[in-house]
Tab-separated table of C-alpha atoms and ligand atoms in Angstrom:
chain	number	residue	atom	x	y	z
A	267	MET	CA	113.083	33.591	41.446
A	268	LYS	CA	110.332	35.172	43.545
A	269	THR	CA	110.177	38.884	44.025
A	270	VAL	CA	109.713	39.958	47.542
A	271	LEU	CA	108.812	43.390	48.942
A	272	ILE	CA	109.959	44.020	52.506
A	273	THR	CA	108.594	47.254	54.116
A	274	GLY	CA	110.672	48.257	57.019
A	275	GLY	CA	113.720	46.656	55.173
A	276	ALA	CA	116.318	48.831	56.803
A	277	GLY	CA	115.003	47.982	60.308
A	278	PHE	CA	116.151	45.245	62.675
A	279	ILE	CA	114.053	42.430	61.413
A	280	GLY	CA	114.067	43.619	57.818
A	281	THR	CA	117.837	43.765	57.557
A	282	ASN	CA	118.127	40.241	58.841
A	283	LEU	CA	115.245	38.953	56.603
A	284	ILE	CA	117.212	40.578	53.608
A	285	HIS	CA	120.344	38.747	54.432
A	286	TYR	CA	118.506	35.726	54.680
A	287	LEU	CA	116.680	35.894	51.225
A	288	ILE	CA	119.009	37.962	49.141
A	289	ASP	CA	120.596	35.064	47.279
A	290	THR	CA	117.504	33.254	46.392
A	291	HIS	CA	114.979	36.076	45.879
A	292	LYS	CA	114.514	39.538	44.299
A	293	ILE	CA	114.229	41.962	47.090
A	294	ILE	CA	112.512	45.303	47.086
A	295	CYS	CA	113.194	47.150	50.157
A	296	VAL	CA	111.084	49.871	51.298
A	297	ASP	CA	111.953	52.166	54.176
A	298	ASN	CA	111.725	55.780	55.234
A	299	PHE	CA	114.625	55.566	57.579
A	300	ILE	CA	112.682	56.936	60.374
A	301	SER	CA	113.501	54.042	62.828
A	302	GLY	CA	115.503	51.889	60.189
A	303	SER	CA	118.846	52.764	59.367
A	304	GLU	CA	120.574	53.252	55.997
A	305	GLU	CA	123.752	51.885	57.371
A	306	ASN	CA	122.112	48.542	57.813
A	307	ILE	CA	121.224	48.015	54.169
A	308	GLN	CA	124.329	49.872	52.415
A	309	CYS	CA	126.052	46.417	52.077
A	310	PHE	CA	123.102	45.485	49.561
A	311	TYR	CA	123.528	48.562	47.201
A	312	GLY	CA	124.645	47.245	43.859
A	313	HIS	CA	123.610	43.655	44.350
A	314	GLN	CA	121.713	42.340	41.450
A	315	ASN	CA	118.790	41.090	43.593
A	316	PHE	CA	118.459	44.145	45.622
A	317	THR	CA	116.390	47.396	44.897
A	318	PHE	CA	115.625	49.986	47.536
A	319	ILE	CA	112.816	52.535	47.479
A	320	LYS	CA	112.637	55.346	49.929
A	321	HIS	CA	109.006	55.626	50.749
A	322	ASN	CA	106.819	55.978	53.706
A	323	ILE	CA	103.947	53.460	53.590
A	324	ILE	CA	101.512	55.816	55.169
A	325	GLU	CA	101.350	56.940	51.352
A	326	PRO	CA	100.106	54.471	48.620
A	327	LEU	CA	102.873	52.588	46.650
A	328	GLU	CA	102.780	51.837	43.075
A	329	ILE	CA	105.287	49.040	41.932
A	330	GLU	CA	105.451	47.942	38.305
A	331	THR	CA	107.621	44.834	38.715
A	332	LYS	CA	105.590	41.961	39.559
A	333	ILE	CA	105.558	41.201	43.305
A	334	ASP	CA	104.899	37.708	44.754
A	335	GLN	CA	105.054	38.389	48.445
A	336	ILE	CA	104.937	41.284	50.846
A	337	TYR	CA	106.596	41.261	54.398
A	338	ASN	CA	104.942	44.199	56.110
A	339	LEU	CA	107.652	44.972	58.734
A	340	ALA	CA	107.448	48.752	58.787
A	341	CYS	CA	106.702	50.210	62.044
A	342	PRO	CA	108.647	51.657	65.062
A	343	ALA	CA	108.567	48.729	67.476
A	344	SER	CA	110.483	50.062	70.484
A	345	PRO	CA	108.027	51.548	73.356
A	346	PRO	CA	110.202	54.842	73.722
A	347	PHE	CA	110.245	55.371	70.146
A	348	TYR	CA	106.671	54.557	69.107
A	349	GLN	CA	105.129	56.546	71.939
A	350	GLY	CA	104.882	60.435	72.588
A	351	LYS	CA	105.635	62.527	69.516
A	352	ASN	CA	105.677	59.456	67.260
A	353	ALA	CA	102.434	57.961	68.350
A	354	LEU	CA	100.296	59.447	65.572
A	355	PHE	CA	102.882	58.348	62.949
A	356	THR	CA	102.896	54.895	64.710
A	357	THR	CA	99.174	54.385	64.287
A	358	LYS	CA	99.050	55.639	60.865
A	359	THR	CA	102.062	53.346	59.945
A	360	CYS	CA	99.945	50.484	61.353
A	361	ILE	CA	96.587	51.326	59.798
A	362	LEU	CA	97.186	53.412	56.614
A	363	GLY	CA	100.418	51.289	55.998
A	364	MET	CA	98.506	48.100	56.119
A	365	ILE	CA	95.784	49.215	53.900
A	366	ASN	CA	98.399	50.338	51.199
A	367	MET	CA	100.117	47.032	51.500
A	368	LEU	CA	96.902	45.195	51.151
A	369	GLU	CA	95.865	47.164	48.179
A	370	LEU	CA	99.295	46.581	46.635
A	371	ALA	CA	99.018	42.645	47.405
A	372	ASN	CA	95.597	42.695	45.578
A	373	LYS	CA	96.932	44.385	42.582
A	374	HIS	CA	99.721	42.072	42.394
A	375	ASN	CA	97.885	38.847	43.635
A	376	ALA	CA	100.671	38.732	46.092
A	377	THR	CA	100.603	37.165	49.731
A	378	VAL	CA	100.986	39.762	52.384
A	379	LEU	CA	102.603	38.696	55.656
A	380	GLN	CA	101.793	40.940	58.569
A	381	ALA	CA	104.180	41.447	61.349
A	382	SER	CA	101.739	41.663	64.165
A	383	THR	CA	102.959	41.526	67.862
A	384	SER	CA	102.647	40.071	71.363
A	385	GLU	CA	101.423	43.696	72.272
A	386	VAL	CA	98.031	42.576	70.907
A	387	TYR	CA	97.617	40.768	74.177
A	388	GLY	CA	98.463	43.994	76.130
A	389	ASP	CA	99.061	43.179	79.815
A	390	PRO	CA	97.967	39.611	79.586
A	391	LEU	CA	95.595	37.921	82.136
A	392	GLU	CA	96.032	34.700	80.432
A	393	HIS	CA	99.490	32.991	80.784
A	394	PRO	CA	100.858	31.825	78.630
A	395	GLN	CA	99.399	33.619	75.782
A	396	LYS	CA	97.448	31.547	73.163
A	397	GLU	CA	96.433	32.994	69.693
A	398	THR	CA	92.727	32.643	70.966
A	399	TYR	CA	93.208	34.907	73.810
A	400	PHE	CA	91.783	38.393	73.055
A	401	GLY	CA	94.101	40.265	75.219
A	402	ASN	CA	93.905	43.033	77.824
A	403	VAL	CA	94.886	46.177	76.097
A	404	ASN	CA	94.452	49.800	77.398
A	405	PRO	CA	92.787	51.575	74.473
A	406	ASN	CA	93.828	54.875	75.409
A	407	GLY	CA	97.111	54.249	77.244
A	408	ILE	CA	100.607	55.262	76.151
A	409	ARG	CA	101.043	51.963	74.286
A	410	SER	CA	97.780	51.954	72.511
A	411	CYS	CA	99.068	53.768	69.387
A	412	TYR	CA	101.218	50.510	68.823
A	413	ASP	CA	98.815	48.001	70.472
A	414	GLU	CA	95.502	49.260	68.865
A	415	GLY	CA	97.223	50.036	65.648
A	416	LYS	CA	98.508	46.433	65.348
A	417	ARG	CA	95.153	45.070	66.370
A	418	ALA	CA	93.546	47.067	63.681
A	419	ALA	CA	95.939	46.012	61.101
A	420	GLU	CA	95.066	42.317	61.919
A	421	SER	CA	91.421	43.225	61.542
A	422	LEU	CA	92.107	44.858	58.155
A	423	CYS	CA	93.939	41.694	57.023
A	424	PHE	CA	90.902	39.691	57.691
A	425	THR	CA	88.529	42.340	56.135
A	426	TYR	CA	90.530	42.272	52.992
A	427	LYS	CA	90.549	38.499	52.887
A	428	SER	CA	86.778	38.173	53.363
A	429	ILE	CA	85.830	41.005	50.783
A	430	PHE	CA	88.753	40.621	48.072
A	431	ASN	CA	90.061	37.220	49.023
A	432	THR	CA	93.345	38.739	49.599
A	433	LYS	CA	96.315	36.233	50.549
A	434	ILE	CA	97.199	37.044	54.088
A	435	LYS	CA	99.478	35.770	56.903
A	436	ILE	CA	99.677	37.141	60.268
A	437	VAL	CA	102.427	36.371	62.727
A	438	ARG	CA	102.510	37.616	66.243
A	439	ILE	CA	106.216	38.340	67.101
A	440	PHE	CA	107.244	38.227	70.765
A	441	ASN	CA	110.342	39.898	72.014
A	442	THR	CA	113.056	39.312	69.520
A	443	TYR	CA	116.724	40.344	69.624
A	444	GLY	CA	119.978	40.122	67.882
A	445	GLU	CA	122.113	41.666	65.281
A	446	TYR	CA	121.162	44.896	63.539
A	447	MET	CA	119.227	46.180	66.466
A	448	ASP	CA	119.997	49.816	66.887
A	449	ILE	CA	122.176	51.095	69.681
A	450	ASP	CA	119.655	53.744	70.565
A	451	ASP	CA	116.721	51.500	69.922
A	452	GLY	CA	115.663	51.709	73.587
A	453	ARG	CA	114.549	48.050	74.009
A	454	VAL	CA	115.847	46.210	76.855
A	455	ILE	CA	118.503	43.839	75.452
A	456	SER	CA	120.151	46.591	73.311
A	457	ASN	CA	119.961	48.920	76.112
A	458	PHE	CA	121.401	46.487	78.748
A	459	ILE	CA	124.217	45.319	76.551
A	460	CYS	CA	125.311	48.804	75.338
A	461	GLN	CA	125.011	50.145	78.806
A	462	THR	CA	127.300	47.380	80.215
A	463	LEU	CA	129.790	47.698	77.232
A	464	GLN	CA	130.088	51.268	77.841
A	465	ASN	CA	130.439	51.247	81.735
A	466	LYS	CA	127.173	52.892	82.157
A	467	ASP	CA	124.433	52.353	84.737
A	468	VAL	CA	122.124	49.581	83.668
A	469	THR	CA	118.632	51.010	83.964
A	470	LEU	CA	116.156	48.439	85.326
A	471	TYR	CA	112.679	49.652	85.132
A	472	GLY	CA	110.252	48.937	88.180
A	473	ASP	CA	111.822	46.094	90.362
A	474	GLY	CA	112.628	43.959	87.484
A	475	SER	CA	110.177	41.151	88.200
A	476	GLN	CA	108.257	41.746	85.002
A	477	THR	CA	108.948	39.036	82.639
A	478	ARG	CA	109.547	38.571	78.924
A	479	SER	CA	110.389	35.661	76.670
A	480	PHE	CA	113.212	36.373	74.183
A	481	CYS	CA	113.862	34.914	70.797
A	482	TYR	CA	117.161	35.106	68.852
A	483	ILE	CA	116.619	36.489	65.382
A	484	GLN	CA	117.862	33.840	63.317
A	485	GLU	CA	115.288	31.463	64.541
A	486	LEU	CA	112.480	33.926	63.815
A	487	LEU	CA	113.601	34.450	60.331
A	488	ASP	CA	113.168	30.645	59.772
A	489	ILE	CA	109.580	30.686	60.766
A	490	LEU	CA	108.556	33.898	59.070
A	491	VAL	CA	109.525	32.348	55.657
A	492	LYS	CA	107.959	29.132	56.586
A	493	VAL	CA	104.575	30.775	57.262
A	494	MET	CA	105.035	33.148	54.276
A	495	ASN	CA	105.271	30.028	52.030
A	496	SER	CA	102.607	28.017	53.652
A	497	GLU	CA	99.311	26.948	52.073
A	498	GLU	CA	96.838	29.667	51.226
A	499	GLU	CA	94.420	28.583	53.987
A	500	ILE	CA	96.981	29.160	56.699
A	501	THR	CA	96.341	32.688	57.752
A	502	GLY	CA	97.222	32.885	61.512
A	503	PRO	CA	97.492	34.600	63.665
A	504	ILE	CA	100.339	32.478	64.739
A	505	ASN	CA	102.523	33.216	67.873
A	506	ILE	CA	106.192	33.081	67.140
A	507	GLY	CA	108.723	33.496	69.834
A	508	ASN	CA	110.816	31.599	72.530
A	509	PRO	CA	108.781	30.361	75.263
A	510	SER	CA	111.646	30.426	77.798
A	511	GLU	CA	110.576	33.239	80.285
A	512	PHE	CA	112.914	35.428	82.288
A	513	SER	CA	112.397	38.305	84.731
A	514	ILE	CA	114.038	41.607	83.410
A	515	LYS	CA	116.237	41.513	86.527
A	516	GLU	CA	117.451	38.119	85.673
A	517	LEU	CA	118.317	39.419	82.167
A	518	ALA	CA	120.349	42.442	83.709
A	519	GLU	CA	122.206	40.098	85.934
A	520	THR	CA	122.937	37.584	83.088
A	521	ILE	CA	124.317	40.391	80.893
A	522	LEU	CA	126.461	41.834	83.604
A	523	ALA	CA	127.807	38.337	84.376
A	524	LYS	CA	128.774	37.809	80.934
A	525	LEU	CA	130.868	41.091	80.908
A	526	PRO	CA	132.659	41.049	84.247
A	527	GLN	CA	135.328	43.611	83.163
A	528	SER	CA	132.428	46.205	83.137
A	529	SER	CA	132.090	48.680	85.963
A	530	SER	CA	128.413	48.999	85.277
A	531	LYS	CA	125.900	48.686	88.142
A	532	ILE	CA	121.977	48.217	88.079
A	533	ILE	CA	120.080	51.300	88.690
A	534	TYR	CA	116.272	51.423	89.341
A	535	LYS	CA	113.899	53.634	87.278
A	536	PRO	CA	110.068	54.002	87.423
A	537	LEU	CA	108.274	51.408	85.604
A	538	PRO	CA	106.633	52.857	82.407
A	539	LYS	CA	102.884	53.134	82.473
A	540	ASP	CA	101.074	50.043	81.102
A	541	ASP	CA	104.235	48.000	81.108
A	542	PRO	CA	103.155	44.366	80.830
A	543	THR	CA	103.872	42.263	83.820
A	544	GLN	CA	104.378	39.142	82.167
A	545	ARG	CA	104.636	37.617	78.571
A	546	GLN	CA	105.229	34.138	77.294
A	547	PRO	CA	104.176	32.731	73.907
A	548	ASP	CA	102.097	29.619	73.571
A	549	ILE	CA	103.710	28.337	70.190
A	550	SER	CA	101.904	24.945	70.228
A	551	LEU	CA	100.315	26.350	66.775
A	552	ALA	CA	103.673	26.953	65.098
A	553	LYS	CA	104.849	23.622	66.451
A	554	LYS	CA	101.949	21.685	65.029
A	555	LEU	CA	101.731	23.395	61.687
A	556	PHE	CA	105.332	23.957	61.052
A	557	HIS	CA	107.321	21.657	63.449
A	558	TRP	CA	109.096	24.909	64.481
A	559	GLU	CA	110.448	25.598	67.825
A	560	PRO	CA	113.399	27.583	68.974
A	561	HIS	CA	116.592	26.005	70.156
A	562	ILE	CA	119.072	28.801	70.663
A	563	THR	CA	118.953	29.683	74.490
A	564	LEU	CA	119.134	33.272	75.672
A	565	SER	CA	122.671	32.709	76.864
A	566	GLU	CA	123.887	31.598	73.549
A	567	GLY	CA	121.860	34.501	71.699
A	568	LEU	CA	123.016	37.112	74.086
A	569	ASP	CA	126.757	36.018	73.283
A	570	LYS	CA	126.187	36.591	69.588
A	571	THR	CA	124.462	39.836	70.254
A	572	ILE	CA	127.085	41.133	72.663
A	573	ALA	CA	129.738	40.319	69.937
A	574	TYR	CA	127.767	42.323	67.422
A	575	PHE	CA	127.482	45.424	69.669
A	576	GLU	CA	131.085	45.067	70.855
A	577	LYS	CA	131.991	45.404	67.141
A	578	LYS	CA	129.563	48.338	66.588
A	579	LEU	CA	130.625	50.228	69.524
A	580	ASN	CA	134.255	49.485	68.858
A	581	VAL	CA	134.880	48.051	72.259
A	582	ILE	CA	138.541	46.967	72.687
A	583	LYS	CA	138.683	43.772	74.370
A	584	VAL	CA	141.707	43.343	76.995
B	621	UDP	N1	113.140	47.736	80.481
B	621	UDP	C1	114.085	48.065	81.310
B	621	UDP	N2	115.038	48.918	81.117
B	621	UDP	C2	115.498	49.299	79.846
B	621	UDP	C3	114.476	48.945	78.743
B	621	UDP	C4	113.369	48.228	79.107
B	621	UDP	O1	114.032	47.540	82.475
B	621	UDP	O2	116.423	49.996	79.563
B	621	UDP	C5	112.041	46.896	80.691
B	621	UDP	C6	110.627	47.426	80.161
B	621	UDP	O3	110.198	48.072	81.133
B	621	UDP	C7	110.061	46.109	80.051
B	621	UDP	C8	111.034	45.049	79.472
B	621	UDP	O4	112.282	45.667	79.949
B	621	UDP	O5	109.438	45.593	81.220
B	621	UDP	C9	110.919	45.015	78.009
B	621	UDP	O6	111.062	46.111	77.483
B	621	UDP	P1	111.133	46.249	75.852
B	621	UDP	O7	111.117	47.871	75.695
B	621	UDP	O8	112.355	45.660	75.332
B	621	UDP	O9	109.961	45.767	75.170
B	621	UDP	P2	108.415	45.436	75.579
B	621	UDP	O10	108.295	44.156	75.724
B	621	UDP	O11	108.006	46.233	76.775
B	621	UDP	O12	107.729	46.029	74.385
């Protein structure tokens, strides 16, 4: 049985990944609970394949048990959370955290998979975005702590590979949603669903014409694991996401239409600075290498996510 270390294991993707792997892998979950939640992983406490280490990956990490794989998922990923007072912490997590995980990978001869992001493309001028596109990032804007941090982390992976022959994999994850998102996460799908379920105003930023492409979490797990277990020469970066693109206004209307009993209405708020106007992954590389493409539609994924939040918010259905 392989031993897999997951940083950010108590976060949205991390928790789902532990559910996916726990029966077939020894899991070492690392989290500091700054954006992840202990509630997410409590169900694993006592499981024979599960170990938890409370640790901030900004600090070096020593592990005695032999590790085979590291999924480096630790980092706040929601714009309202990673900016402002958390900006320095975000950059440190991206950069120092990446160095510490690459060092750990070297010591164990483990493979490290870095969860990079569509944010490396910034406000993209090329559409859809291919891995070869260098992006359009504002280097000192409010998102740059995350965007530049993630870009530096990719660079660090390749530096370690060229100097130490570290086994690296980089995936660029586009907007993903589903179970175990935090109610207060601040990202659009959790915000819109929770607002609608609680009869609160649905906060549309800007005129809602900006677009995103949303991938349901279960389909993302499948490709994450495939990339991790791929041949050593496959390093990425590889885009992973669902290419179906929607405007944020369409998303708000879709969620409202799914919950007709709600009294929520759309209200317009200012568009945050540097908010990308469009985003759609070109996933031809993932298709070619892994025969992978998402099939779950936004509507189907939203139904599952709404059911999750209904339970979490204790919404009584009439
Ligand atoms: N957004 C919105 N209302 C919200 C939260 C987000 O209109 O309550 C918009 C946001 O401005 C952006 C899009 O939805 O254009 C996606 O935002 P999110 O924070 O989910 O992720 P991003 O792709 O921007 O990192």
